[in-house]
């Protein structure tokens, strides 16, 4: 869900199966399934994703198209992770969710995540999720501070998030992610600390922290371009302040035992997202729904981006010519770094040494990784690896 213009959105998965793998404790060798559900109860002011509010009739046709696509898939492997993202798949009626997941082999999956916006959960829905095979929930909290939330268009409160986490625990779902956004309108160091205090209080297993970069196609971005005041356009923190908030979160979460393992992702030991790690460690997965990507270990494919086009049936085989370029920067997203081979050291010699000299990269026994400063400037670093 959380369709912000992330500075570091998950890039499309790419490349041949690598000879390297980051030194993570998780053993990941089975493929995953991604299901896209791009429907939301409201359009958040900062969001530039194709997700949003659409007619109910289109949503019904989308569900049918999704069921057709999943049902027609020729499974060459049994997935061990499933991820329902969007949009807000948490708003799917329990029966519809169950119907879609019944089409995916492998239940009980090692990890089955649903993204949800706080505000709609009931004990019955939480139990229905468990019955359907869901064992992990990613909550698009974004902030625990009401002034910030109202400017995004969100209506939940910190108390509601707390109550809904209790419902999930009661239903047997204890693996919960909380999404936070650094750089929301009206955010200050004090209010950011307040959100982090709530994270400490609620003690989730996983936290995602995204630095907001306002996109001109979002309502907030358009308002800023017009010089208007709606959505708190005048109170949006500077890039420097946003980076400071992010670094504050890195430090605070580490103190809570929730360590950064990827640029935007933090987890207690062993609670890293098994599914999302597949994107960064180049393992195959199948994507279903509008704009969903698939990677079979060799080629990637992208479904039609717009909901209308998807419902009418459409997918686009991607150009695979740049896959070897993208392999390096995907691995650099991980705190564990990567171990480039001799060919990669040769090929990227110039940018690697430039960023080593600039203190944005560091090496350690043949492993290459971003420094703390490099993480903040990661887009600039990745750009160079795409155009060496
Ligand atoms: S919940 Fe908000 S941020 Fe997330 S996809 Fe929907 S409109 Fe965008």
XYZ file of C-alpha atoms and ligand atoms in Angstrom:
396
model
C 0.000 0.000 0.000
C 2.031 2.743 1.074
C 2.379 4.411 -2.232
C 4.605 7.270 -1.346
C 7.238 8.483 -3.690
C 9.725 6.596 -1.674
C 13.232 7.735 -2.182
C 14.038 4.081 -2.180
C 11.046 2.181 -3.438
C 11.661 -1.490 -4.009
C 13.035 -1.672 -7.531
C 11.704 -4.236 -9.937
C 13.408 -7.552 -9.372
C 15.943 -8.403 -11.987
C 18.847 -10.484 -13.144
C 20.051 -14.013 -13.293
C 20.363 -15.993 -10.130
C 23.464 -14.578 -8.467
C 26.549 -16.449 -7.394
C 26.629 -14.307 -4.287
C 24.127 -14.054 -1.486
C 24.239 -11.654 1.443
C 25.343 -13.209 4.694
C 21.891 -13.265 6.252
C 20.837 -15.871 8.723
C 17.700 -16.736 6.752
C 17.772 -19.624 4.351
C 15.808 -18.489 1.336
C 15.540 -20.918 -1.500
C 11.879 -21.177 -2.366
C 9.957 -18.794 -4.543
C 7.314 -16.261 -3.602
C 3.983 -14.919 -4.788
C 2.994 -11.268 -4.942
C -0.656 -10.251 -5.329
C -1.463 -6.642 -6.138
C -4.685 -5.091 -4.873
C -4.559 -1.410 -5.842
C -7.808 -0.286 -4.186
C -7.899 2.095 -1.220
C -10.585 3.653 0.929
C -9.158 7.114 0.268
C -6.331 8.651 -1.703
C -3.574 9.844 0.607
C -2.355 13.347 -0.144
C 1.279 12.309 -0.679
C 0.531 9.207 -2.785
C 1.442 9.093 -6.463
C 0.781 5.392 -6.976
C -1.773 4.099 -9.451
C -3.612 2.847 -6.353
C -6.622 4.740 -5.098
C -10.385 4.931 -4.983
C -12.195 3.333 -7.935
C -15.807 2.347 -8.688
C -17.023 -0.770 -6.883
C -17.984 -2.318 -10.204
C -14.350 -2.072 -11.391
C -13.135 -3.559 -8.119
C -15.425 -6.561 -8.639
C -14.158 -7.062 -12.198
C -10.587 -6.733 -10.940
C -11.129 -9.487 -8.372
C -12.468 -11.732 -11.131
C -9.494 -10.976 -13.392
C -7.124 -11.636 -10.504
C -8.754 -14.993 -9.753
C -8.564 -15.896 -13.446
C -4.880 -14.991 -13.632
C -3.899 -16.896 -10.478
C -6.121 -19.841 -11.382
C -4.563 -20.127 -14.850
C -0.971 -19.979 -13.594
C 1.131 -23.068 -14.333
C 2.950 -23.591 -11.025
C 6.447 -24.906 -11.531
C 7.226 -24.606 -7.855
C 5.417 -24.334 -4.552
C 5.763 -20.880 -3.024
C 6.757 -20.489 0.616
C 5.911 -16.780 0.833
C 2.885 -14.781 -0.247
C 2.593 -11.010 -0.129
C -0.639 -9.086 -0.699
C 0.218 -5.457 -1.418
C -1.418 -2.526 -3.077
C -3.410 -0.465 -2.488
C -5.069 -1.789 0.602
C -5.665 -5.538 0.323
C -6.650 -5.498 4.000
C -9.968 -4.039 2.796
C -10.758 -7.196 0.800
C -13.807 -8.997 2.157
C -12.596 -12.093 4.079
C -14.399 -14.456 1.678
C -12.798 -12.821 -1.349
C -9.369 -12.989 0.294
C -9.857 -16.644 1.140
C -11.000 -17.352 -2.439
C -7.855 -15.793 -3.902
C -5.493 -17.498 -1.470
C -7.179 -20.865 -2.108
C -5.778 -20.595 -5.641
C -2.176 -20.358 -4.399
C -0.453 -23.673 -3.565
C 1.708 -24.170 -0.499
C -0.525 -23.268 2.455
C 0.611 -23.037 5.247
C 3.177 -20.648 3.855
C 6.284 -19.814 5.851
C 5.297 -16.167 5.535
C 2.019 -14.748 4.210
C 1.700 -10.976 4.574
C -1.259 -8.689 4.023
C -0.895 -4.919 3.903
C -3.598 -3.120 5.839
C -4.562 0.411 6.796
C -5.475 0.785 10.465
C -9.124 1.529 11.028
C -11.108 -1.388 9.634
C -10.036 -4.427 11.601
C -12.416 -6.443 13.760
C -11.687 -9.604 15.782
C -13.717 -11.545 13.167
C -11.629 -10.240 10.279
C -8.385 -10.963 12.146
C -9.533 -14.564 12.717
C -10.579 -14.867 9.062
C -7.107 -13.748 8.006
C -5.550 -16.460 10.174
C -7.877 -19.084 8.685
C -6.953 -17.918 5.171
C -3.264 -18.514 5.959
C -2.138 -14.957 6.753
C 0.557 -14.930 9.450
C 2.051 -11.463 9.001
C 0.419 -8.027 8.780
C 2.034 -4.875 7.476
C 0.271 -1.860 8.934
C 0.443 1.411 7.001
C 0.609 3.515 10.139
C 2.939 6.214 8.726
C 2.726 8.312 11.895
C 1.275 8.136 15.379
C 0.749 11.910 15.500
C -2.761 13.078 14.636
C -1.791 16.390 13.080
C 0.502 14.601 10.629
C -2.055 11.883 9.910
C -4.901 14.290 9.131
C -2.758 16.052 6.566
C -2.196 12.776 4.765
C -5.917 12.073 4.707
C -5.626 9.202 7.206
C -8.228 8.973 9.945
C -6.708 6.504 12.404
C -5.234 7.256 15.811
C -2.383 5.748 17.802
C -4.904 4.162 20.194
C -6.644 2.474 17.268
C -3.377 1.004 15.992
C -2.699 -0.323 19.474
C -6.195 -1.883 19.701
C -5.895 -3.495 16.258
C -2.484 -4.950 17.057
C -4.067 -6.529 20.131
C -6.788 -8.042 17.898
C -4.118 -9.528 15.629
C -2.242 -10.984 18.580
C -5.486 -12.472 19.916
C -6.073 -14.087 16.502
C -2.586 -15.624 16.581
C -0.824 -13.167 14.249
C 2.237 -11.963 16.100
C 4.470 -10.968 13.171
C 3.574 -7.328 12.543
C 5.270 -4.611 10.540
C 4.682 -0.923 11.142
C 5.334 1.482 8.255
C 6.498 4.975 9.174
C 7.207 7.954 6.924
C 9.912 10.475 7.723
C 9.227 13.884 6.197
C 5.443 14.189 6.545
C 3.950 17.655 6.679
C 4.044 19.140 10.200
C 6.606 16.595 11.348
C 9.161 17.918 13.820
C 11.914 16.188 15.711
C 9.636 16.099 18.771
C 6.682 14.621 16.882
C 8.954 12.069 15.162
C 10.245 11.025 18.580
C 6.610 10.620 19.640
C 6.019 8.162 16.771
C 9.171 6.274 17.731
C 7.980 6.183 21.356
C 4.840 4.419 20.109
C 6.956 1.895 18.242
C 8.756 1.153 21.505
C 5.429 0.801 23.320
C 3.850 -1.496 20.698
C 7.030 -3.539 20.144
C 6.434 -4.765 16.567
C 8.730 -7.401 15.067
C 9.453 -5.297 11.990
C 9.479 -1.593 11.093
C 9.783 0.070 7.676
C 10.915 3.689 7.585
C 10.580 5.569 4.311
C 11.900 9.019 3.578
C 9.227 10.977 1.766
C 10.152 12.774 -1.389
C 7.141 14.746 -2.486
C 6.105 13.881 -6.027
C 4.600 16.584 -8.194
C 1.831 14.241 -9.311
C 0.522 13.770 -5.783
C -2.076 16.163 -4.407
C 0.507 17.453 -1.951
C 3.064 17.933 -4.716
C 0.617 19.835 -6.910
C -0.323 22.077 -4.005
C 3.332 22.817 -3.310
C 3.943 23.686 -6.956
C 1.001 26.110 -6.851
C 2.319 27.692 -3.661
C -0.885 26.701 -1.833
C -1.411 25.767 1.790
C -3.669 22.689 1.587
C -2.426 19.375 3.025
C 0.139 21.324 5.041
C 2.109 22.124 1.900
C 3.997 24.905 3.653
C 5.051 22.717 6.577
C 6.818 19.930 4.731
C 10.231 19.249 6.301
C 13.374 19.923 4.266
C 15.373 17.056 2.776
C 17.982 17.617 5.481
C 15.418 17.413 8.273
C 13.916 14.268 6.714
C 17.358 12.646 6.572
C 17.926 13.610 10.229
C 14.602 11.968 11.181
C 15.598 8.810 9.321
C 18.966 8.660 11.095
C 17.259 9.237 14.421
C 15.014 6.247 13.651
C 17.994 4.051 12.728
C 19.609 4.816 16.082
C 16.442 4.511 18.138
C 15.322 1.243 16.530
C 18.798 -0.261 16.951
C 18.511 0.566 20.662
C 15.235 -1.398 20.700
C 16.882 -4.428 19.095
C 15.258 -3.691 15.706
C 18.234 -3.507 13.372
C 18.376 -2.146 9.843
C 18.865 -4.945 7.320
C 17.851 -3.015 4.205
C 17.726 0.699 3.472
C 14.106 1.073 4.610
C 13.622 -2.109 6.615
C 14.361 -2.962 10.218
C 13.656 -6.166 12.126
C 14.259 -8.088 15.292
C 16.722 -10.942 14.687
C 15.157 -13.595 12.451
C 12.089 -11.468 11.673
C 13.329 -9.969 8.403
C 10.696 -10.159 5.661
C 11.377 -13.451 3.907
C 9.333 -12.361 0.916
C 10.891 -8.954 0.375
C 14.380 -10.404 0.749
C 13.644 -12.368 -2.402
C 13.590 -9.142 -4.398
C 17.007 -8.112 -3.199
C 18.591 -11.562 -3.382
C 17.250 -12.210 -6.883
C 15.087 -15.194 -6.200
C 12.174 -15.992 -8.470
C 8.620 -15.069 -7.750
C 5.306 -14.720 -9.533
C 3.336 -11.477 -9.439
C -0.402 -11.246 -10.061
C -2.581 -8.195 -10.613
C -2.134 -4.728 -12.086
C 1.493 -3.595 -12.377
C 2.739 -6.784 -10.703
C 6.234 -7.950 -11.654
C 7.349 -11.550 -12.003
C 10.841 -12.982 -12.173
C 11.488 -16.598 -13.086
C 15.214 -16.578 -12.353
C 16.017 -15.594 -15.922
C 13.440 -13.212 -17.346
C 11.151 -10.666 -15.821
C 7.658 -9.718 -16.797
C 5.358 -6.876 -15.837
C 1.591 -6.897 -15.925
C -0.350 -3.982 -17.374
C 0.054 -0.988 -15.112
C -3.453 0.441 -15.221
C -6.352 -1.371 -13.636
C -8.510 -0.965 -16.756
C -5.838 -2.403 -18.994
C -5.180 -5.262 -16.591
C -8.847 -6.173 -16.394
C -8.837 -6.296 -20.208
C -5.770 -8.566 -20.035
C -2.230 -7.369 -20.655
C 1.372 -8.011 -19.662
C 4.663 -6.763 -20.980
C 7.829 -8.824 -21.149
C 10.564 -6.487 -19.910
C 13.789 -5.668 -21.596
C 16.409 -7.784 -19.867
C 19.458 -6.092 -21.340
C 20.381 -4.171 -18.190
C 19.928 -7.003 -15.710
C 23.598 -7.384 -14.875
C 23.794 -3.651 -14.109
C 20.944 -3.816 -11.656
C 22.261 -6.830 -9.807
C 24.889 -4.839 -7.978
C 22.683 -2.063 -6.716
C 19.976 -4.463 -5.558
C 22.513 -6.184 -3.323
C 23.858 -2.854 -2.084
C 20.452 -2.122 -0.572
C 21.154 -4.769 2.061
C 23.106 -3.875 5.191
C 25.073 -7.111 4.719
C 26.299 -5.752 1.383
C 27.373 -7.901 -1.544
C 30.453 -9.689 -2.750
C 31.088 -8.578 -6.347
C 32.908 -11.031 -8.621
C 36.097 -10.187 -10.505
C 34.147 -9.100 -13.576
C 31.972 -6.738 -11.508
C 34.973 -5.221 -9.740
C 36.465 -4.589 -13.193
C 33.308 -3.333 -14.812
C 32.360 -0.947 -12.012
C 35.889 -0.011 -11.038
C 35.392 3.734 -11.627
C 32.155 4.281 -9.646
C 33.226 1.879 -6.889
C 36.482 3.752 -6.284
C 34.841 7.138 -6.585
C 32.291 6.216 -3.913
C 34.923 4.543 -1.715
C 36.952 7.770 -1.846
C 33.840 9.836 -1.126
C 32.980 7.694 1.901
C 29.685 6.447 0.461
C 30.863 2.826 0.055
C 33.127 0.653 2.192
C 34.771 -2.713 1.629
C 35.445 -5.439 4.120
C 37.053 -8.718 3.071
C 35.726 -8.475 -0.500
C 32.231 -7.381 0.602
C 30.999 -4.043 -0.681
C 28.385 -2.079 1.243
C 26.955 1.399 1.664
C 28.215 3.492 4.562
C 25.655 5.323 6.725
C 26.171 8.407 4.563
C 25.932 6.260 1.442
C 22.505 5.035 2.554
C 21.233 8.626 2.600
C 22.618 9.214 -0.889
C 21.832 5.735 -2.199
C 19.855 6.913 -5.221
C 22.872 8.829 -6.485
C 25.070 5.780 -5.919
C 22.667 3.394 -7.658
C 22.362 5.738 -10.611
C 26.068 5.373 -11.286
C 25.833 1.593 -11.258
C 23.029 1.738 -13.785
C 25.155 3.944 -16.043
C 28.759 2.957 -15.307
S -3.266 3.705 1.309
Fe -2.727 5.772 0.659
S -0.513 5.691 0.323
Fe -1.231 3.573 0.345
S -1.600 3.114 -1.835
Fe -3.560 3.805 -0.922
S -3.639 6.003 -1.382
Fe -1.523 5.351 -1.682
